Amino acid sequence: MLSTQTKLKQNAYQTVRTHGLDMALAFHLAFLLVFSTGPLTEAFNCPSEQGKYKCRCVNATKLVDCANLKLNGTPSDLPVDVVYLDLSNNLLSDLGGLVDLTNLKNLQLSNNHISTWNSSWLTGMPLLEELTLSQNQLKKPPDLLCSQLPALKHLHLGSNQLSSKFPEDYSHCLKLSRLTLSNNPYESIDNSTLCSLAGLPEHEVAKPPHPQLLSLKLNQLKLKSAQPGSLACLSHRLQSLDLGQNSLPQPVLEGLVGGSCLSLLATLNLRHSRQLGAVSTALLNCSKSLQVLMLDASSNFIELHTEALALAPNLRLLYLNRTGIRGWNGNCLNQLRQLHALDLSFTPITTVGGRNGSDTNPLRLLTDSKNFKQLSLTNASLECDCSLYWLWQLLRDSPAVRAKIVGGADSLTCTGPPLALGARLTQFDGLSECVGFFTRRNVIILASCGAGLVLISVVFGIAVAFVKRRRRQASALSAGAPSQEPPQLVFSGASSAASSVDDLRDPLVSPNIGRRGGARQESIWIRLRRFLRERRDASSLPGEVRRPPIFDPRPPPEDYLNADGEDA
């Protein structure tokens, strides 16, 4: 008995892995198989042997597992009260035998050979809530499905060949909440593709009643274009949208998401969006309800815009792992007061908290926000310089901050500078040199102030030099005006000419010769030397000459002058 239950559990897990079922269904099946207490039995008319293998049944949960049996047709003796029926991984192409299962709630038909749909199938199933038709060859959505299955909530049509719009019959799926269209060859989406899911024709989509479609998966499509606002008809209910693994250019993606104004959208999945480069305001238009934003594995994504994230104040989970982001500007993430987790693992980011990382604790969510619980920096390209001193200190001093690091504080390793290559951030003592006044921020401030002072000094020096030059020019002009000169000796002949030549050659004698060719004001020492030279030259000349005056800086005595004012 125990070995049979173990085999049944293993088969269920293998089915989940191979079929790619969503996580909710996977956990549901696992719960039924693991926690069911009833014995494996054929008490409620389990189907008899079909070919080589036999269907497996769980009496307590009324589950019939006929998966992986290579069935060509549906079992003919299914119990009427079956609740969970798994016919996946078979060779079924006709479902004519699946009728009047009045208690059936979950039907798995993935990975079969169903290419066309017959409206007579699946009749008499008023309680069926989940139908999985993924991994078949359907070329258009099944017709009259919602008319026959009024209780249908989850419809999985992934990995088929769908490329056409949904028929108007889907307006009767008033309880449909989850639709999966992953991995289908849709090349374009317009207003008519999905608007039948809104419950009414296109011109009346805003009027009730309408389905309660909450989750829509459009990942892995072959989309090349999308009309702006194509999902606007679903905006009054849609809460989860998956557009991952598409190659839409960023403007088209912004028109599809932001142009539809999905005001109730709580989860937006843009994983593997190869042409998405930034989170812009056009993308997050009408995103006040957004709580989960998945951008991981978008290799060309490099920017977070502060204005864009301000449009999503209730964001709780932000996945940026395996992107090309290297940093962000200013107070970009600190404004997200409701943020619970930030994933920056496997990114080329070198510092946490801005492009320069010089602010004191630029990621204040770590210490100031009670909501922030997880920060993942696994395999990030951290530069362990003074820009990370704040994080290094917090990790050493605060157990609460260490508990928020996914994988533990010791998982953070340095990729630079060369001295810290390969070292753990918390154990790298080189950052202790950043403590004190000479931190990176203070050094930058001091360098900026020094450069400013040098510039001011240069400007001031140029101004002073300009003023001095103007003064010298004014002095030169005033020196050319007539003025009273002290009495000069009168010479004659060649002596006078020689004296004039000597005066021109000696700058001490010639008052008009300066260092820069301009006029120079004579000092008392220059005048004294000139006086002594003239006195010496006059004493060596023959003939009558005027008696040279005696040089005395003091005023001459009154008895030294005669009545005519001449020397006595």
XYZ file of C-alpha atoms in Angstrom:
568
model
C 0.000 0.000 0.000
C 2.744 2.461 0.946
C 4.796 1.775 -2.156
C 1.752 2.315 -4.391
C 1.035 5.693 -2.773
C 4.668 6.685 -3.200
C 4.558 5.813 -6.915
C 1.357 7.831 -7.280
C 2.959 10.891 -5.694
C 6.033 10.613 -7.909
C 3.848 10.327 -10.993
C 1.920 13.453 -9.982
C 5.105 15.458 -9.480
C 6.469 14.272 -12.820
C 3.213 15.275 -14.519
C 3.458 18.761 -13.043
C 7.052 19.172 -14.248
C 6.496 17.912 -17.776
C 3.192 19.659 -18.455
C 4.171 23.061 -17.207
C 0.988 23.463 -15.152
C 0.632 26.643 -13.141
C 1.780 26.698 -9.556
C -1.720 26.852 -8.063
C -2.718 23.636 -9.789
C 0.575 21.990 -8.890
C 0.162 22.672 -5.199
C -3.454 21.592 -5.377
C -2.615 18.190 -6.847
C 0.306 17.743 -4.485
C -1.969 18.455 -1.523
C -4.531 15.926 -2.681
C -1.966 13.205 -3.196
C 0.203 13.793 -0.150
C -2.400 14.559 2.487
C -5.210 12.248 1.371
C -5.921 9.672 4.067
C -8.192 7.372 2.100
C -6.827 4.092 0.720
C -6.137 3.399 -2.925
C -9.116 1.406 -4.016
C -11.501 0.725 -6.805
C -14.502 1.171 -4.492
C -16.057 4.018 -6.492
C -15.917 2.225 -9.820
C -12.400 3.084 -10.905
C -12.023 2.532 -14.690
C -10.998 -0.955 -15.685
C -7.743 -1.778 -17.411
C -7.081 0.399 -20.477
C -4.507 -1.198 -22.725
C -1.312 -2.045 -20.928
C -1.813 0.146 -17.865
C -4.620 0.867 -15.454
C -6.019 4.163 -14.178
C -5.190 5.019 -10.579
C -7.842 6.270 -8.207
C -8.005 7.926 -4.789
C -11.302 7.219 -3.118
C -11.150 9.943 -0.451
C -10.678 12.750 -2.960
C -12.483 11.094 -5.902
C -9.428 11.568 -8.104
C -8.951 9.465 -11.247
C -5.459 9.516 -12.742
C -5.297 8.148 -16.289
C -2.224 10.108 -17.373
C 0.676 8.626 -19.350
C -1.303 5.583 -20.507
C -1.124 6.229 -24.285
C -4.927 6.208 -24.491
C -6.518 6.671 -27.933
C -9.991 7.237 -26.490
C -11.582 8.297 -23.249
C -12.330 5.579 -20.650
C -15.862 4.286 -21.028
C -16.532 3.424 -17.392
C -15.565 6.575 -15.546
C -17.364 6.964 -12.187
C -20.131 9.546 -12.355
C -19.084 11.135 -9.062
C -15.443 11.748 -10.112
C -14.220 15.209 -9.070
C -10.625 15.329 -10.447
C -9.835 13.666 -13.785
C -6.351 13.636 -15.335
C -6.109 12.448 -18.969
C -2.895 14.312 -19.849
C 0.018 12.829 -21.815
C -2.102 10.533 -23.955
C -3.049 10.248 -27.641
C -6.576 11.620 -27.373
C -8.108 13.468 -30.320
C -11.805 12.812 -29.588
C -13.483 13.632 -26.273
C -16.914 12.234 -27.136
C -17.048 9.999 -24.064
C -16.634 12.864 -21.560
C -20.270 13.732 -20.868
C -22.583 13.924 -17.887
C -19.864 14.049 -15.234
C -22.000 16.196 -12.984
C -19.517 16.384 -10.076
C -16.360 16.987 -12.130
C -14.507 20.154 -11.124
C -11.019 19.718 -12.617
C -10.220 18.226 -16.038
C -6.647 17.847 -17.333
C -6.266 17.265 -21.099
C -2.799 18.693 -21.748
C -0.328 17.141 -24.195
C -2.798 15.246 -26.392
C -3.654 15.377 -30.110
C -6.706 17.648 -30.006
C -6.744 19.845 -33.139
C -10.426 20.671 -33.585
C -13.209 21.259 -31.108
C -16.670 19.766 -31.158
C -19.391 21.739 -29.426
C -20.995 18.468 -28.236
C -18.045 17.656 -26.026
C -18.007 18.314 -22.290
C -21.783 18.568 -21.944
C -23.433 17.895 -18.630
C -20.622 19.322 -16.492
C -22.241 22.187 -14.589
C -19.587 22.244 -11.841
C -16.397 22.177 -13.960
C -14.169 24.993 -12.751
C -10.769 24.269 -14.324
C -10.020 23.038 -17.852
C -6.492 22.505 -19.171
C -6.058 22.122 -22.931
C -2.442 23.222 -23.205
C 0.078 21.484 -25.489
C -2.423 20.454 -28.166
C -2.909 21.561 -31.769
C -5.898 23.888 -31.431
C -5.907 26.633 -34.095
C -8.721 28.692 -32.590
C -10.355 28.956 -29.164
C -13.044 26.303 -28.484
C -16.544 27.416 -29.530
C -19.580 27.406 -27.217
C -17.312 26.481 -24.331
C -18.725 28.935 -21.863
C -22.320 28.099 -22.751
C -21.688 24.479 -21.741
C -19.478 25.238 -18.733
C -21.146 28.044 -16.775
C -18.938 27.508 -13.700
C -15.616 27.697 -15.597
C -13.016 29.781 -13.695
C -9.613 28.717 -15.047
C -8.933 28.039 -18.731
C -5.462 27.008 -19.912
C -4.861 27.179 -23.678
C -1.088 27.583 -23.728
C 1.237 25.948 -26.281
C -1.331 25.557 -29.039
C -1.552 27.178 -32.468
C -4.008 29.949 -31.610
C -3.806 33.157 -33.626
C -7.429 34.330 -33.933
C -9.627 36.436 -31.683
C -11.940 34.908 -29.103
C -15.540 34.288 -30.227
C -18.454 36.177 -28.741
C -19.515 33.085 -26.789
C -16.852 33.914 -24.204
C -18.997 36.808 -23.072
C -21.011 34.156 -21.196
C -17.972 33.146 -19.083
C -19.102 35.332 -16.229
C -16.978 33.454 -13.675
C -13.797 33.177 -15.759
C -10.952 34.614 -13.675
C -7.786 33.112 -15.181
C -6.878 32.704 -18.853
C -3.557 31.325 -20.124
C -2.538 31.919 -23.750
C 1.201 31.380 -23.367
C 3.336 30.178 -26.263
C 0.842 30.718 -29.076
C 1.666 32.234 -32.496
C -0.186 35.539 -31.997
C 1.677 38.160 -34.058
C -0.497 41.140 -33.185
C -3.136 42.207 -30.682
C -5.840 44.785 -31.309
C -9.046 45.910 -29.640
C -11.048 42.967 -31.005
C -8.713 40.144 -29.955
C -9.716 39.816 -26.314
C -12.632 42.190 -25.860
C -15.185 39.387 -26.022
C -13.836 38.406 -22.615
C -15.200 41.687 -21.317
C -18.699 40.241 -21.536
C -20.346 42.366 -24.190
C -19.713 43.542 -27.785
C -17.001 46.138 -28.314
C -19.330 49.153 -28.343
C -20.791 48.122 -24.959
C -17.728 46.863 -23.122
C -18.080 49.423 -20.350
C -21.533 48.191 -19.321
C -22.189 45.339 -16.841
C -22.469 42.410 -16.568
C -18.964 41.275 -17.433
C -16.622 38.372 -16.568
C -14.374 38.638 -13.573
C -11.136 38.064 -15.531
C -8.378 38.685 -13.009
C -5.329 37.006 -14.542
C -4.165 36.997 -18.176
C -0.998 35.266 -19.420
C 0.323 36.451 -22.791
C 3.930 35.393 -22.353
C 6.036 33.709 -25.018
C 3.906 34.953 -27.891
C 5.326 35.931 -31.275
C 4.016 39.462 -31.013
C 5.410 41.959 -33.501
C 2.875 44.720 -32.962
C 0.100 45.722 -30.595
C -2.480 48.427 -30.907
C -2.234 50.973 -28.059
C -4.937 50.389 -25.492
C -5.744 46.878 -26.727
C -6.371 45.712 -23.163
C -8.459 48.704 -22.103
C -11.638 46.635 -22.329
C -10.294 44.457 -19.484
C -9.098 47.313 -17.281
C -12.113 47.213 -14.953
C -11.130 43.749 -13.599
C -7.651 42.663 -14.645
C -5.245 42.309 -11.721
C -2.413 40.167 -13.112
C -0.785 40.487 -16.555
C 2.077 38.361 -17.897
C 3.838 39.747 -20.988
C 7.200 38.114 -20.380
C 9.438 36.585 -23.030
C 8.148 38.790 -25.828
C 10.157 40.911 -28.253
C 7.943 43.973 -28.363
C 9.822 47.294 -28.687
C 9.526 49.508 -25.633
C 7.147 52.081 -27.240
C 4.759 49.278 -28.288
C 4.927 47.744 -24.818
C 4.236 51.120 -23.231
C 1.200 51.608 -25.475
C -0.129 48.143 -24.685
C 0.231 48.408 -20.893
C 0.213 52.102 -20.065
C -2.171 53.004 -22.889
C -4.748 50.542 -21.538
C -4.694 52.264 -18.122
C -5.006 49.067 -16.078
C -5.885 50.842 -12.848
C -6.490 47.634 -10.832
C -3.354 45.834 -12.023
C -1.454 44.374 -9.048
C 1.104 42.118 -10.798
C 3.006 42.947 -13.989
C 5.375 40.330 -15.381
C 7.852 41.622 -17.994
C 10.518 38.953 -17.597
C 12.867 38.359 -20.526
C 11.687 41.518 -22.309
C 14.729 41.861 -24.524
C 13.904 45.314 -25.889
C 12.878 46.904 -22.607
C 15.505 49.426 -21.498
C 13.865 51.426 -18.711
C 10.823 51.791 -16.490
C 9.162 54.914 -17.839
C 6.129 56.956 -16.853
C 4.338 55.788 -20.004
C 4.764 52.153 -18.929
C 3.513 52.617 -15.360
C 0.612 54.888 -16.210
C -2.398 54.178 -13.928
C -0.283 51.893 -11.680
C -1.355 53.018 -8.231
C -2.467 49.457 -7.418
C 0.714 47.790 -8.706
C 2.367 45.608 -6.048
C 4.631 43.206 -7.973
C 6.904 44.243 -10.858
C 9.014 41.525 -12.490
C 11.786 42.746 -14.792
C 14.284 39.960 -14.231
C 16.338 38.552 -17.108
C 15.657 41.651 -19.248
C 19.257 41.930 -20.383
C 18.971 45.437 -21.899
C 17.239 46.958 -18.887
C 19.508 49.615 -17.357
C 17.415 52.454 -15.899
C 14.943 53.213 -13.128
C 13.230 56.582 -13.389
C 12.250 58.341 -10.180
C 9.160 59.869 -11.783
C 7.995 56.459 -13.038
C 8.301 54.674 -9.694
C 6.452 57.551 -8.063
C 3.394 56.342 -10.018
C 3.537 52.997 -8.159
C 3.592 53.978 -4.465
C 2.232 50.598 -3.328
C 4.941 48.507 -4.993
C 6.011 45.649 -2.696
C 8.160 43.297 -4.782
C 10.697 44.532 -7.355
C 12.691 41.934 -9.284
C 15.734 43.294 -11.155
C 17.934 40.206 -11.072
C 19.914 39.300 -14.203
C 19.351 42.725 -15.761
C 21.934 45.250 -16.922
C 21.199 47.824 -14.218
C 24.262 49.527 -12.714
C 22.614 52.041 -10.398
C 19.825 54.565 -10.043
C 19.394 58.256 -9.460
C 18.865 59.949 -6.130
C 15.831 59.097 -4.032
C 14.462 56.643 -6.576
C 13.791 53.647 -4.285
C 13.493 55.413 -0.936
C 10.095 56.751 -1.997
C 8.723 53.178 -2.144
C 7.703 52.996 1.503
C 5.697 49.781 0.975
C 8.553 47.849 -0.667
C 9.106 44.414 0.905
C 11.821 42.877 -1.271
C 14.419 44.064 -3.801
C 16.284 41.555 -5.955
C 19.559 42.806 -7.505
C 21.313 39.453 -7.790
C 23.455 38.608 -10.820
C 23.595 42.245 -11.971
C 26.602 44.424 -12.899
C 25.648 46.904 -10.185
C 28.776 48.163 -8.432
C 27.237 50.128 -5.581
C 23.929 50.139 -3.734
C 22.135 53.447 -3.607
C 22.716 55.756 -6.523
C 25.192 56.032 -9.350
C 27.928 57.525 -7.168
C 27.031 55.763 -3.917
C 28.511 58.634 -1.913
C 25.454 59.481 0.187
C 25.281 58.310 3.782
C 23.011 55.224 3.695
C 21.444 55.989 0.289
C 19.154 52.939 0.663
C 17.366 54.088 3.784
C 14.758 51.344 3.373
C 17.183 48.987 5.116
C 16.953 50.866 8.399
C 13.972 53.219 8.218
C 11.240 51.042 6.719
C 9.504 48.389 8.814
C 8.052 46.851 5.647
C 11.371 46.168 3.927
C 12.407 42.546 4.587
C 14.738 41.269 1.845
C 17.657 42.568 -0.200
C 19.315 40.151 -2.625
C 22.813 41.017 -3.895
C 24.006 37.504 -4.715
C 26.765 37.571 -7.359
C 26.448 41.337 -7.839
C 29.545 43.192 -9.085
C 30.158 45.160 -5.890
C 33.062 47.626 -5.771
C 34.231 47.556 -2.156
C 35.418 51.159 -1.914
C 34.316 53.990 0.360
C 30.994 54.246 -1.491
C 29.968 51.009 0.297
C 31.312 52.012 3.699
C 27.768 52.677 4.956
C 26.643 49.133 4.061
C 29.835 47.601 5.461
C 29.247 49.387 8.773
C 25.547 48.426 8.940
C 26.304 44.779 8.281
C 28.848 44.760 11.120
C 26.814 46.714 13.656
C 23.176 45.789 12.968
C 21.875 42.194 13.262
C 18.515 43.406 11.902
C 20.150 44.572 8.656
C 22.139 41.339 8.331
C 18.895 39.373 8.624
C 17.478 41.200 5.592
C 20.276 40.065 3.257
C 19.187 37.034 1.221
C 21.777 34.272 1.656
C 23.348 36.009 4.645
C 25.772 38.919 4.884
C 28.702 36.611 4.083
C 27.273 36.006 0.599
C 28.277 39.516 -0.494
C 31.648 39.359 -2.254
C 33.812 42.078 -3.776
C 34.739 42.219 -7.455
C 36.953 45.271 -7.063
C 39.198 47.115 -6.444
C 42.060 44.632 -7.069
C 43.034 44.659 -3.393
C 39.534 43.425 -2.413
C 38.926 41.024 -5.299
C 37.129 37.903 -4.041
C 36.934 39.091 -0.426
C 33.714 39.066 1.575
C 32.349 42.538 2.150
C 31.930 42.089 5.898
C 35.484 40.768 6.304
C 37.288 43.329 4.147
C 39.081 45.602 6.635
C 40.240 47.998 3.939
C 36.995 49.936 4.295
C 37.955 50.918 7.846
C 40.197 53.560 6.275
C 37.085 55.362 5.061
C 36.036 56.195 8.620
C 36.559 59.716 9.940
C 36.609 62.986 8.104
C 38.297 61.847 4.902
C 35.431 59.852 3.465
C 34.789 59.853 -0.238
C 32.041 62.407 0.066
C 34.128 64.775 2.182
C 37.118 64.423 -0.123
C 34.946 65.333 -3.093
C 33.594 68.352 -1.202
C 37.105 69.495 -0.227
C 38.397 69.059 -3.763
C 35.476 71.071 -5.102
C 36.067 73.853 -2.573
C 39.797 73.905 -3.372
C 39.126 74.130 -7.086
C 36.707 76.979 -6.435
C 39.254 78.896 -4.361
C 41.921 78.449 -7.032
C 39.554 79.763 -9.672
C 38.657 82.784 -7.513
C 42.364 83.493 -6.894
C 43.152 83.369 -10.590
C 40.305 85.736 -11.421
C 41.349 88.098 -8.626
C 44.991 88.069 -9.804
C 43.952 88.859 -13.362
C 41.834 91.767 -12.095
C 44.696 93.191 -9.979
C 47.132 92.919 -12.891
C 44.659 94.702 -15.142
C 44.243 97.558 -12.613
C 48.022 97.955 -12.211
C 48.495 98.080 -15.954
C 45.890 100.825 -16.256
C 47.640 102.795 -13.538
C 51.011 102.463 -15.286
C 49.462 103.676 -18.520
C 47.969 106.667 -16.704
C 51.390 107.450 -15.142
C 53.064 107.285 -18.554
C 50.581 109.762 -19.979
C 51.044 112.149 -17.052
C 54.869 111.936 -17.346
C 54.704 113.425 -20.871
C 53.017 116.685 -19.595
C 55.135 119.839 -18.882
C 56.351 120.054 -15.323
C 58.938 121.994 -13.316
C 62.304 120.325 -13.384
C 65.120 120.970 -10.923
C 67.953 123.165 -12.217
C 70.214 121.307 -14.581
C 73.877 121.877 -15.374
C 74.634 123.524 -18.694
C 77.372 121.923 -20.690
C 78.818 122.748 -24.053
C 80.193 120.881 -26.967
C 80.930 117.208 -27.042
C 80.748 116.894 -23.300
C 77.084 117.741 -23.350
C 76.427 115.246 -26.115
C 78.392 112.546 -24.331
C 76.487 113.227 -21.157
C 73.214 112.854 -23.058
C 74.359 109.547 -24.502
C 75.373 108.289 -21.050
C 72.007 109.356 -19.686
C 70.224 107.320 -22.329
C 72.293 104.265 -21.583
C 71.915 104.418 -17.805
C 68.366 103.770 -16.536
C 69.303 105.506 -13.281
C 69.946 108.733 -15.153
C 67.195 108.559 -17.755
C 63.840 108.837 -15.961
C 61.804 107.662 -18.965
C 63.369 104.200 -19.220
C 61.700 101.480 -17.105
C 61.655 97.719 -16.954
C 58.843 97.410 -19.469
C 59.728 100.421 -21.633
C 57.285 102.752 -19.853
C 57.679 105.732 -17.512
C 58.934 105.159 -13.987
C 58.635 107.497 -11.030
C 62.034 108.596 -9.699
C 62.934 107.903 -6.129
C 65.106 110.032 -3.915
C 68.021 107.621 -4.341
C 67.891 107.882 -8.144
C 67.876 111.663 -7.956
C 70.785 111.563 -5.491
C 72.917 109.376 -7.757
C 72.145 111.611 -10.725
C 73.187 114.669 -8.716
C 76.517 113.107 -7.712
C 77.250 112.081 -11.282
C 76.555 115.584 -12.603
C 78.715 117.141 -9.885
C 81.643 114.885 -10.710
C 81.390 115.562 -14.433
C 81.100 119.310 -13.922
C 84.261 119.526 -11.830
C 86.347 117.930 -14.591
C 85.276 120.349 -17.370
C 87.280 123.575 -18.195
C 85.777 127.016 -18.610
C 83.160 128.919 -16.770
C 80.310 126.936 -15.496
C 77.500 127.613 -13.179
C 78.117 126.558 -9.652
C 76.117 123.366 -9.077
C 73.653 123.524 -6.251
C 74.384 121.647 -3.079
C 72.026 118.662 -2.681
C 70.223 118.775 0.594
C 66.792 117.264 1.126
C 66.170 119.849 3.879
C 65.062 123.411 3.026
C 68.133 125.722 2.528
C 68.865 128.364 5.233
C 67.767 131.975 4.547
C 71.308 133.460 4.640
C 72.460 130.971 2.025
C 70.587 132.808 -0.740
C 71.318 136.415 -1.922
C 68.742 139.030 -2.630
C 68.160 137.773 -6.110
C 67.438 134.264 -4.864
C 70.804 132.890 -6.104
C 73.486 131.082 -4.199
C 75.734 133.318 -2.138
